[in-house]
Coordinates of C-alpha atoms and ligand atoms in Angstrom, one line a residue:
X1 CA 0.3 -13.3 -19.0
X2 CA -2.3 -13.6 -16.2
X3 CA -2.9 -10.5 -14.1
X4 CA -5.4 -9.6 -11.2
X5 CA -3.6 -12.4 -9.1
X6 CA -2.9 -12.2 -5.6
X7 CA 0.1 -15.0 -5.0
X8 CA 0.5 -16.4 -1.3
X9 CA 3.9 -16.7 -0.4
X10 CA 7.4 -15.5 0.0
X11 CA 8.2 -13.3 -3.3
X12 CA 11.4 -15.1 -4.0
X13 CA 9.6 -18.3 -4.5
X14 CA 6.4 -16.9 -6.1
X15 CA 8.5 -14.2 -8.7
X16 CA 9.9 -17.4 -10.6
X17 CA 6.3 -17.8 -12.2
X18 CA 6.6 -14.7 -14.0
X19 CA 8.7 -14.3 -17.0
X20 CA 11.2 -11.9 -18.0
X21 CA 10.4 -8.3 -19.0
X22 CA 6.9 -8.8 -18.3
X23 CA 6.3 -6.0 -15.7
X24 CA 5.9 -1.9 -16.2
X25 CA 5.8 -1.2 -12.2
X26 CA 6.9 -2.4 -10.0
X27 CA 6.1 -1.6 -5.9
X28 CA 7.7 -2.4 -2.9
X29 CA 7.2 -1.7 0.8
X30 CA 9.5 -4.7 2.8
X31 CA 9.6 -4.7 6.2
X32 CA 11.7 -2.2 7.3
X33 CA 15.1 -3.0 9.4
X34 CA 13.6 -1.2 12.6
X35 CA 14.6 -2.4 15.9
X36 CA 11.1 -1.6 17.3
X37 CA 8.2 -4.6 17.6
X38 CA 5.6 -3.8 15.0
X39 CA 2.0 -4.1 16.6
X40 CA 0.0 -5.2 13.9
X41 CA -3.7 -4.6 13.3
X42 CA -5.2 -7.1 11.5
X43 CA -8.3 -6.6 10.4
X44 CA -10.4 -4.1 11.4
X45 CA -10.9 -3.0 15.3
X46 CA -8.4 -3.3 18.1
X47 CA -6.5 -6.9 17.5
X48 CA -3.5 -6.6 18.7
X49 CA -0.4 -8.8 17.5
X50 CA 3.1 -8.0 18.1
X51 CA 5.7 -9.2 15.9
X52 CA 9.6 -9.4 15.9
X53 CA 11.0 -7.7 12.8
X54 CA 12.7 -10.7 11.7
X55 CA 15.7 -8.7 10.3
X56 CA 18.8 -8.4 13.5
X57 CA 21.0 -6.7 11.3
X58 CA 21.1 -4.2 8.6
X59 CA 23.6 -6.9 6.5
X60 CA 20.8 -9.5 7.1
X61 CA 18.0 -7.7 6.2
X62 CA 19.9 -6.4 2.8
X63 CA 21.1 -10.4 2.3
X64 CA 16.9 -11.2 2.6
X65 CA 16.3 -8.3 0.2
X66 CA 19.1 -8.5 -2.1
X67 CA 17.7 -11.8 -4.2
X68 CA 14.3 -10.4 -3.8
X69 CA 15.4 -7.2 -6.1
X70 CA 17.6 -9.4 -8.6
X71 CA 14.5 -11.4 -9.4
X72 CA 12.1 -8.1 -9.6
X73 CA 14.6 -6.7 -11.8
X74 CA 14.3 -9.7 -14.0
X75 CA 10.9 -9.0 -14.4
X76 CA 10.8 -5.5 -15.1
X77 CA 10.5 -4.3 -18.7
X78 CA 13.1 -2.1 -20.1
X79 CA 10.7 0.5 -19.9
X80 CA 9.7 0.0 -16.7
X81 CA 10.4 1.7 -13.2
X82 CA 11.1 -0.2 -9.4
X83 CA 9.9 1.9 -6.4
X84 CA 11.2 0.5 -3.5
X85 CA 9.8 2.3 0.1
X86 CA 11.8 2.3 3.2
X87 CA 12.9 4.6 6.0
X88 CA 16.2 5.8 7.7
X89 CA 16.9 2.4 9.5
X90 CA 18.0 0.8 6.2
X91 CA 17.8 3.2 3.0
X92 CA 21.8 4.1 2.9
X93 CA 22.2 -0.2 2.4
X94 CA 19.3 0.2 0.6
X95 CA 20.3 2.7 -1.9
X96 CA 24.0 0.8 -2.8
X97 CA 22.3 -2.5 -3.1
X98 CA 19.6 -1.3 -5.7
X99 CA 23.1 0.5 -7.5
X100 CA 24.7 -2.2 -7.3
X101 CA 21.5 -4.7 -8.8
X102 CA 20.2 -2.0 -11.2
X103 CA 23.1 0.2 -12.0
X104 CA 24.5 4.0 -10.4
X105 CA 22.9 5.7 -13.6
X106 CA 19.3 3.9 -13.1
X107 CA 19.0 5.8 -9.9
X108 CA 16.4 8.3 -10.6
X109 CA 14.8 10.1 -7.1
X110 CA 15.4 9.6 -3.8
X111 CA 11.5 10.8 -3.0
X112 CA 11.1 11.8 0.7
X113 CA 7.3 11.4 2.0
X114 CA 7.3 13.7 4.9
X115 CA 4.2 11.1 6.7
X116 CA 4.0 12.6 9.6
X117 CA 4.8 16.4 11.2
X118 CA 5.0 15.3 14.8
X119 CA 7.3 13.1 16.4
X120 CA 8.3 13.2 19.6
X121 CA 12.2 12.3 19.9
X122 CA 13.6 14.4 23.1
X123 CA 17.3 12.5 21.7
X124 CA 17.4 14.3 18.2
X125 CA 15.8 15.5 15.5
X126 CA 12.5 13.8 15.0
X127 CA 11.7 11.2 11.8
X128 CA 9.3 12.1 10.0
X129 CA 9.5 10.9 7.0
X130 CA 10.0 7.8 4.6
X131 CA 12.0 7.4 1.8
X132 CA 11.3 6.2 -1.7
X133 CA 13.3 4.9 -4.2
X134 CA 12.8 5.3 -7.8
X135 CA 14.8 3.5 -10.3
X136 CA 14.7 2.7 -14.3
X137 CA 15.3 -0.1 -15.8
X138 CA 16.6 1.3 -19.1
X139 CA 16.9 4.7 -20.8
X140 CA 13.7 5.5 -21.1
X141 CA 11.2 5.1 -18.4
X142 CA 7.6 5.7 -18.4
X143 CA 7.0 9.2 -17.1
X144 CA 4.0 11.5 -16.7
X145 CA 4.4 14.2 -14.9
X146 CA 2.3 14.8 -11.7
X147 CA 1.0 17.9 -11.0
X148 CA -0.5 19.8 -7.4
X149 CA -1.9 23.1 -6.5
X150 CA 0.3 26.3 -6.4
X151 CA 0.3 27.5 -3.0
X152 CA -2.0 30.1 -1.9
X153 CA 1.5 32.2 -0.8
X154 CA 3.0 31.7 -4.0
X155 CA 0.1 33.1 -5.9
X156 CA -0.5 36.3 -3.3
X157 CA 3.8 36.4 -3.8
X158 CA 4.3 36.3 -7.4
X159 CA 1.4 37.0 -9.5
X160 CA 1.1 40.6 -9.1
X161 CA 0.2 42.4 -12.2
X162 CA -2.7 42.6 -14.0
X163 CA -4.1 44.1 -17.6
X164 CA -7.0 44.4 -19.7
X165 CA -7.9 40.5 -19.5
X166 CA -7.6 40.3 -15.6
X167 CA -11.3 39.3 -15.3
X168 CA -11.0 36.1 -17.2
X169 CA -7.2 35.1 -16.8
X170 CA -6.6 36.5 -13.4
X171 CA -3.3 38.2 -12.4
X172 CA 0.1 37.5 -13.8
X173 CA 3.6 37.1 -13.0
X174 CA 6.9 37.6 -15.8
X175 CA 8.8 34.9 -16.6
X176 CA 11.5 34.5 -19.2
X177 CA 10.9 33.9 -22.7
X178 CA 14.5 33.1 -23.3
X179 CA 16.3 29.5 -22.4
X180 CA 20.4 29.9 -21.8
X181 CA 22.4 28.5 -24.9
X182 CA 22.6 29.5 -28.6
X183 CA 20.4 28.2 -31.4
X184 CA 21.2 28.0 -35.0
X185 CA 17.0 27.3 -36.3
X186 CA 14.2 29.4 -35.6
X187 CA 14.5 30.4 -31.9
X188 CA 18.1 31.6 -32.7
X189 CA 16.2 34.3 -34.7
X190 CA 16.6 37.5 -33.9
X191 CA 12.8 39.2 -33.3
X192 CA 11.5 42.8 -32.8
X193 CA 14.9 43.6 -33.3
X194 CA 16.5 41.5 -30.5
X195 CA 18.7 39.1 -31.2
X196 CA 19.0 36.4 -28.4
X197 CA 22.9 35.3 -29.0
X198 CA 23.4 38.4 -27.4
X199 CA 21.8 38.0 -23.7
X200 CA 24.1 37.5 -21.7
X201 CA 26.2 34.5 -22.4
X202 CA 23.9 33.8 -25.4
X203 CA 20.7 32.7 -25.1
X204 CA 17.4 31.8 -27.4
X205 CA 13.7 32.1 -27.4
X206 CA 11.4 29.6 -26.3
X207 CA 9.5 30.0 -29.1
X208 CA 9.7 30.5 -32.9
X209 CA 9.1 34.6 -34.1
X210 CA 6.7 33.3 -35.8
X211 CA 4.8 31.9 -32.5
X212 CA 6.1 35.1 -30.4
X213 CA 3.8 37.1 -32.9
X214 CA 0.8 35.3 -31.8
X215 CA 1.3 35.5 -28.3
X216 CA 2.0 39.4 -28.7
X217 CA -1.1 39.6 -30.4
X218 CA -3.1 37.7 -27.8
X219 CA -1.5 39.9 -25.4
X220 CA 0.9 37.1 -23.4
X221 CA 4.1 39.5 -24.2
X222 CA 4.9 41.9 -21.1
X223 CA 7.2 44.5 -22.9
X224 CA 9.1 46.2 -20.5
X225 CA 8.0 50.1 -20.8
X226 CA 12.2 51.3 -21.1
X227 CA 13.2 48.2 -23.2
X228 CA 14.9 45.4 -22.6
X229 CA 14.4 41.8 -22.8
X230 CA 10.4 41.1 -23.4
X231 CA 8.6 38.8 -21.2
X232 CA 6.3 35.5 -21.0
X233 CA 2.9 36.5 -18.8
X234 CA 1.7 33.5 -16.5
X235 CA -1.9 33.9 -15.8
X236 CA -3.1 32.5 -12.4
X237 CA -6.2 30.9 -14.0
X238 CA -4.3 29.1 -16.3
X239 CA -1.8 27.7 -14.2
X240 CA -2.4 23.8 -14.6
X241 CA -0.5 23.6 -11.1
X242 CA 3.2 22.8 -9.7
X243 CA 5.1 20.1 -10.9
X244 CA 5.3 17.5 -7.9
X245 CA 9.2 17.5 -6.8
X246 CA 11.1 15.3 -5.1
X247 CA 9.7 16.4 -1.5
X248 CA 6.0 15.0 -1.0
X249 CA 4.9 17.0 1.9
X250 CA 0.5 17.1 0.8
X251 CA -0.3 13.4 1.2
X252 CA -0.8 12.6 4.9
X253 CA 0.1 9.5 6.7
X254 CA -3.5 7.3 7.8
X255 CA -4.6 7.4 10.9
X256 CA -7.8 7.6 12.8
X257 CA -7.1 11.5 12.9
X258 CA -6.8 11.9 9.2
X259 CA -8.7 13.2 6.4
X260 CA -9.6 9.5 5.1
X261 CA -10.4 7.5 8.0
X262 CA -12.2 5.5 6.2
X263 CA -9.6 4.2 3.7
X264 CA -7.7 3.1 6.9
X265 CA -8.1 -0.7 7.5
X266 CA -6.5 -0.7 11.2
X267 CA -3.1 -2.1 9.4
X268 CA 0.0 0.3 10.6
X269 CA 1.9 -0.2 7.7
X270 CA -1.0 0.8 5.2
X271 CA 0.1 3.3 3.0
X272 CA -2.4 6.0 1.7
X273 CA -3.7 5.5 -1.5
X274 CA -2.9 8.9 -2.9
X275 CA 0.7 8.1 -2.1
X276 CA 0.0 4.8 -4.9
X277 CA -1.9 6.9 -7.0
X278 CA 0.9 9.3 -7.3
X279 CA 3.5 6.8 -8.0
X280 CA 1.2 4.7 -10.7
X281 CA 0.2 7.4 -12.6
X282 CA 3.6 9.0 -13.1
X283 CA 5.3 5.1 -14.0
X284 CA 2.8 3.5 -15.7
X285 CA -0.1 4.3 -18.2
X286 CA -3.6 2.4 -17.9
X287 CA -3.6 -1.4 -19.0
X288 CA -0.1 -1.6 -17.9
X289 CA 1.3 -3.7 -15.4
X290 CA 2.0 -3.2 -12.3
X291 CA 3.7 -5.8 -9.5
X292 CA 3.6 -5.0 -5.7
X293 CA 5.4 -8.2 -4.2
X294 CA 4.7 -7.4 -0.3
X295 CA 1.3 -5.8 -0.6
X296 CA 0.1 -6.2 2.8
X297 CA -3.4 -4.9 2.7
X298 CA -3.0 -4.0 -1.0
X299 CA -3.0 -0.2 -1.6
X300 CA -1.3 -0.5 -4.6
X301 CA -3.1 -3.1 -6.3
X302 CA -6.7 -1.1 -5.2
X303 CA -5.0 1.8 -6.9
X304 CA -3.8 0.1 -9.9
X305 CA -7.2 -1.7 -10.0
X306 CA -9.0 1.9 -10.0
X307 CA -6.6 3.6 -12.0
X308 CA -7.5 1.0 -14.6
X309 CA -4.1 -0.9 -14.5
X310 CA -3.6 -4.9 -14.6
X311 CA -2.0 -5.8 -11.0
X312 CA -0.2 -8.7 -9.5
X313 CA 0.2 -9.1 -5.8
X314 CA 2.3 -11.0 -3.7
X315 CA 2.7 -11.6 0.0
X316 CA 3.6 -13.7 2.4
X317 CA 0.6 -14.0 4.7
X318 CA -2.4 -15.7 4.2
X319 CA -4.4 -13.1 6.4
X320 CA -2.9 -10.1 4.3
X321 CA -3.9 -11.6 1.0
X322 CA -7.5 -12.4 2.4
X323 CA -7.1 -8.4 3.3
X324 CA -6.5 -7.4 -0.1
X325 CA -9.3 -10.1 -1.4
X326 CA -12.3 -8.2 1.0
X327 CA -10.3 -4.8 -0.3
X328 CA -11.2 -5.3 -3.6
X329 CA -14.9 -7.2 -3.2
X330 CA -16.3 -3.7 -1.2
X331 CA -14.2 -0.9 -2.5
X332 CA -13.6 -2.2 -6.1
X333 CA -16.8 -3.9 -6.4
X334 CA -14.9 -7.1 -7.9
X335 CA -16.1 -10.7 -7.7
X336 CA -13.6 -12.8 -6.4
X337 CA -12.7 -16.0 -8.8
X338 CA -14.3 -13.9 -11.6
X339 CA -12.6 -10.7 -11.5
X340 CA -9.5 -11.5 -9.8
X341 CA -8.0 -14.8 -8.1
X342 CA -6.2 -15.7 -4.9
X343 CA -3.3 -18.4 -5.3
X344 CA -1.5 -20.7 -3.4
X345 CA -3.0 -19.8 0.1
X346 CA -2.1 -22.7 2.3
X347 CA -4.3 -25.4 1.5
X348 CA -2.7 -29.1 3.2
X349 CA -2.2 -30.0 6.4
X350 CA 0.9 -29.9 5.7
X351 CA 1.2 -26.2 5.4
X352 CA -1.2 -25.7 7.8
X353 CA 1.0 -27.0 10.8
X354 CA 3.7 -24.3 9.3
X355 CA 2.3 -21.4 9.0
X356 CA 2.7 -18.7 12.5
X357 CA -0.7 -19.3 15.4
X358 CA -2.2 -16.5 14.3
X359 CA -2.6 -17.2 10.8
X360 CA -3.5 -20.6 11.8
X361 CA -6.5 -18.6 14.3
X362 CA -7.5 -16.5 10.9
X363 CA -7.4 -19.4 8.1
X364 CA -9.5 -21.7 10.5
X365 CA -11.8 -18.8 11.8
X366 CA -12.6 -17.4 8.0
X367 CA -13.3 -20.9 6.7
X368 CA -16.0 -21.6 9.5
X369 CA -17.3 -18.1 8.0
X370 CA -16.9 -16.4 11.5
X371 CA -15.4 -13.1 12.3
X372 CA -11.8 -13.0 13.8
X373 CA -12.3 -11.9 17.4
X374 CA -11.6 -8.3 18.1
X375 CA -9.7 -8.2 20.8
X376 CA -7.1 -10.2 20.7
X377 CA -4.8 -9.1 24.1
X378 CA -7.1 -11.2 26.7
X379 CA -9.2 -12.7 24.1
X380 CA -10.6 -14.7 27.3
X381 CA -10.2 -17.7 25.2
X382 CA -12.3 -17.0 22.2
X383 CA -11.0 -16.6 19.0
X384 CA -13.3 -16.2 16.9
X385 CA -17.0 -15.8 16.5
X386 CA -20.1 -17.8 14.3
X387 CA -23.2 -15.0 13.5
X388 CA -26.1 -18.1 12.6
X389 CA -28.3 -16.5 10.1
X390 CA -31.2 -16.3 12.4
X391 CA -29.2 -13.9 14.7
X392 CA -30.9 -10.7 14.8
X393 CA -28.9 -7.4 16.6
X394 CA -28.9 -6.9 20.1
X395 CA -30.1 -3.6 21.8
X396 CA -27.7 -4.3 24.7
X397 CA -24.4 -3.0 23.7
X398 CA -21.6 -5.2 24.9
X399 CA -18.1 -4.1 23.4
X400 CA -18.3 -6.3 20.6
X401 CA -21.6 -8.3 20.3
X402 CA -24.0 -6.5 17.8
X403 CA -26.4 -9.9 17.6
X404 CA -27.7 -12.0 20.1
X405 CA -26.9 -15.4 19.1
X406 CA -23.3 -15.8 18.2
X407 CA -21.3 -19.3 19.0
X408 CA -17.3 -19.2 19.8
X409 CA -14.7 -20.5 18.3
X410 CA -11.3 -21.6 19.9
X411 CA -8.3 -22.8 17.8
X412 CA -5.2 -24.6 19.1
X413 CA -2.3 -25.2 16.2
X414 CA -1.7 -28.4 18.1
X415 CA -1.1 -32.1 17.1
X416 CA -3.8 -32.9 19.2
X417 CA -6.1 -31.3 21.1
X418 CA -6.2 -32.7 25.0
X419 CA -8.7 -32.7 28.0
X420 CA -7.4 -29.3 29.8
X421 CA -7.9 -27.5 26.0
X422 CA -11.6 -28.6 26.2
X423 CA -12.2 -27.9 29.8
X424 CA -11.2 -24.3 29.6
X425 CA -13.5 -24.1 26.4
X426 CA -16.0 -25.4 28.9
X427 CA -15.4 -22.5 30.9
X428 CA -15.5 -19.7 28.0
X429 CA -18.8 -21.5 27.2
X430 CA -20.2 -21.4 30.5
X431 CA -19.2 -17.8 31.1
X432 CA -20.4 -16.4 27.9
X433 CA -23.9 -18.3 28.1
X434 CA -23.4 -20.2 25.2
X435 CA -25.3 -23.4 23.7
X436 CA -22.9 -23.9 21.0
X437 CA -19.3 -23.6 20.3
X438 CA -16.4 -24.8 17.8
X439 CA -13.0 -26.3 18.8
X440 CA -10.8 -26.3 15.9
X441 CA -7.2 -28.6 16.2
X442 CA -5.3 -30.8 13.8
X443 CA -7.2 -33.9 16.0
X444 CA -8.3 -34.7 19.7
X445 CA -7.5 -36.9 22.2
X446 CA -9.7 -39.8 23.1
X447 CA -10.3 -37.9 26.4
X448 CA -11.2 -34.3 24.8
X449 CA -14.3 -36.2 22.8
X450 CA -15.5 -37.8 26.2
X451 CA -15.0 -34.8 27.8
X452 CA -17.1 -33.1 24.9
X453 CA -19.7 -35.8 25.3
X454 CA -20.3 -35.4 28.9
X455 CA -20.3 -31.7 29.0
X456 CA -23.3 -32.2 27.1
X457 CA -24.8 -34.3 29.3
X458 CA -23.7 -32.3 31.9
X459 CA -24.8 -28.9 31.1
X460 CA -27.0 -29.3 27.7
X461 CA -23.9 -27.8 25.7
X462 CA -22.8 -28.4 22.4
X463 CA -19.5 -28.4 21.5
X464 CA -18.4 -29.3 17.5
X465 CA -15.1 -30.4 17.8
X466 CA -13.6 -29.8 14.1
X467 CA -10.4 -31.1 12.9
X468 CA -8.2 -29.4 9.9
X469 CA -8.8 -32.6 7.9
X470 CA -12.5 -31.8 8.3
X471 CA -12.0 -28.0 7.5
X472 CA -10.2 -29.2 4.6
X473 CA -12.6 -31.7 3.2
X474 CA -15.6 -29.1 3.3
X475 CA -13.9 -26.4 1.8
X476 CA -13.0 -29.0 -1.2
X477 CA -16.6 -30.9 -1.3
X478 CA -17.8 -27.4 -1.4
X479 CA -15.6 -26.5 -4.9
X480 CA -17.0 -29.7 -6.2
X481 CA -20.5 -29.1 -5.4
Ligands
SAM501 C1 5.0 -3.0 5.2 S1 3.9 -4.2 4.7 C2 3.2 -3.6 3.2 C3 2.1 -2.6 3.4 C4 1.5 -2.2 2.1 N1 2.4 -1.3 1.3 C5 0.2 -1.5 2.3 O1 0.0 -0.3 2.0 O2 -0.7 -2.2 2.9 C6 5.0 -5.5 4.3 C7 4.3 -6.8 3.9 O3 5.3 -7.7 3.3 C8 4.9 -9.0 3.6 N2 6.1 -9.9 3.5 C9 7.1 -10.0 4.3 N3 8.0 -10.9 3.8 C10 7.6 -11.2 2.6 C11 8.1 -12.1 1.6 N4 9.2 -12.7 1.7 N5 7.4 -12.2 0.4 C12 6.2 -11.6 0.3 N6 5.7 -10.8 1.2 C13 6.3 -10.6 2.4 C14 4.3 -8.9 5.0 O4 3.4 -10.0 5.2 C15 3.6 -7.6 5.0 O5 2.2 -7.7 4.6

């Protein structure tokens, strides 16, 4: 099956392409069911976009899930696990759907990420965390299990004591050598003259006598000085740390403020990648599978990529996908179309007029090679921006030139692009000093390319007025050449 894919597109159209049982992992992080606008960053600096969460009602937003999860079920080996992240709007409907698609006795941990310690909320009880869902798909899941640092308290607390080997193994703590319940082989055995059945209810040894010998002998039996029940010694420098429990309160939400600034794209809903590492490397094992079908910027596929995993990853947005595609090019050192592929970005007119403004801005900006425009909230009419080759950096530090020749682009999603669209272009140009600038529409009006002619006459000014058609046909000549 082919992995290192990135599919464009709604997940219930794109899952189809897989076949059954095909997947060990599987991710996902929907958009949640909030009633508050989402300002997303795409991209890196300040651009500002605010979208609708599409979702008016908890029912509608588990109807839009619901056939989502059936087909990612479907793909899921019997070995394999579903993680599906979410937060208080929705997890209750959440929770009973994935019962109802994957079974009550699937369920495995409700996982609370504790993202954030501060939240203002003068109403209630601040939320500060997220919820993840972990489900099986059969009886027996993948699972390794994940370990962190004891806490310094918890050492100071409990390991106490100390004996002859202190200097190499550090202090030690007693724990029991006995598990409740009887047993009828070799840790049923009664040893040194205590015989387990009789602890308590019954008990046995969590070792053979044979075993509790050696450990005697190596000096890992505390024997209590006036009898009694022997001992297992826990060494502090052996600890190999705390199982992680259900509670994930150590991996810190991004932000600029946080340890790993750097990992943070500008995206809000970019999760960290220790949070993916944590969750791959308990469910899966390396050259598995794993399937995140709204990866936004793609955390879990860089994860899965690094921790030596095959990865498919789906989304709806063209701008997210070419995220994940620059992701993995300069923090995975991957060649695009050689190490991994994009698939089924939107490539026809057709699709073109269909897709929201400003992925329409983004597709036509990246395939003239610019750079997306910064700020976006009073963009002043420029969407994007052309660095020529020859353009060499600039000593006077405007907000976000860096060189000194640069040309603007503007893009209107429009049929047809008239003579008021080019005369405010005019204007940008004229106000920014430029001798050159882009106009990108689906076509112009007869008046926009007089307009465009005399402005040059006018004023010595270039303007390249492009059409999609023409974007199209370059991007295709330049695949053939
Ligand atoms: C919350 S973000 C995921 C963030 C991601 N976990 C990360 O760390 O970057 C949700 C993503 O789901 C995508 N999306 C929304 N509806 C979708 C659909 N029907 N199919 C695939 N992707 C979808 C959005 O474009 C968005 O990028």
């Amino acid at each position: 099956m082919d992995t290192q894919i990135i599919y464009c597109g709604d997940c219930l159209q794109q899952l189809p392409k897989l076949p059954d049982a095909c997947v060990d992992l599987v991710y996902i992080d929907p958009p949640f069911n909030s009633n508050r606008n989402y300002e997303v960053f795409w991209g890196e600096g300040k651009e500002k976009r605010a979208f609708e969460d599409r979702h008016a009602s908890t029912a509608a937003y588990i109807d839009f899930m619901r056939p989502r999860c059936v087909e990612l079920a479907r793909v899921l080996k019997p070995t394999g696990s579903f993680y599906y992240h979410c937060d208080w709007h929705a997890s209750h409907y959440v929770k009973v759907m994935l019962d109802q698609i994957f079974g009550e006795n699937s369920f495995q941990n409700e996982i609370v990420w504790k993202r954030t310690t501060a939240h203002a909320d003068t109403h209630g009880f601040g939320h500060v965390h997220d919820i993840v869902f972990r489900y099986s798909n059969g009886k027996a899941p993948t699972f390794n299990v994940q370990l962190k640092p004891y806490s310094e308290d918890y050492i100071r607390n409990y390991f106490v004591f100390s004996d002859e080997h202190v200097a190499t193994r550090g202090k030690y703590r007693v724990n029991d050598i006995t598990g409740s319940g009887l047993r009828n082989g070799e840790t049923g055995k009664i040893w040194r003259g205590i015989d387990p059945a009789k602890i308590g209810k019954g008990r046995h040894w969590m070792r053979t006598p044979d075993e509790l010998e050696e450990m005697a002998a190596d000096g890992r039996i505390h024997f209590p000085p006036k009898g009694g029940t022997p001992g297992w010694k826990r060494y502090e420098n052996e600890l190999k740390g705390q199982p992680i429990d259900s509670i994930w309160d150590d991996i810190p939400a991004l932000t600029s403020f946080s340890k790993t600034p750097k990992e943070a794209l500008g995206y809000p809903t970019q999760k960290p990648l220790a949070l993916l590492d944590r969750i791959i490397q308990a469910s899966s094992n390396p050259g598995d599978i794993v399937l995140d079908a709204f990866c936004g910027c793609g955390t879990a596929i860089v994860s899965a990529q690094n921790l030596k995993r095959k990865w498919i990853g789906i989304d709806i947005s063209p701008t997210a996908c070419r995220v994940v595609a620059k992701r993995l090019v300069k923090d995975c050192k991957l060649v695009e179309g050689k190490d991994f592929v994009v698939r089924d970005l939107p490539r026809s007119e057709d699709q073109l007029r269909k897709i929201p403004p400003f992925e329409f801005e983004n597709w036509a900006v990246i395939a003239l090679g610019g750079i997306k425009n910064k700020v976006q909230v009073g963009d002043m009419g420029i969407d994007g921006r052309i660095y020529p080759a020859h353009s060499t950096p600039t000593t006077k530090a405007d907000h976000l030139g860096f060189m000194d020749v640069w040309y603007p682009i503007q893009v209107k999603q429009k049929d047809k692009a008239g003579r008021p669209d080019i005369d405010s272009f005019e204007a940008v140009m004229m106000r920014e000093n430029r001798s050159k600038g882009f106009f990108v529409s689906f076509a112009f009006s007869r008046d926009a390319l007089t307009e465009i002619d005399a402005f040059f006459r006018r004023e010595g000014r270039v303007i390249i007025p492009l059409t999609v058609r023409d974007i199209l046909d370059e991007e295709l000549a330049a695949k053939l050449a």
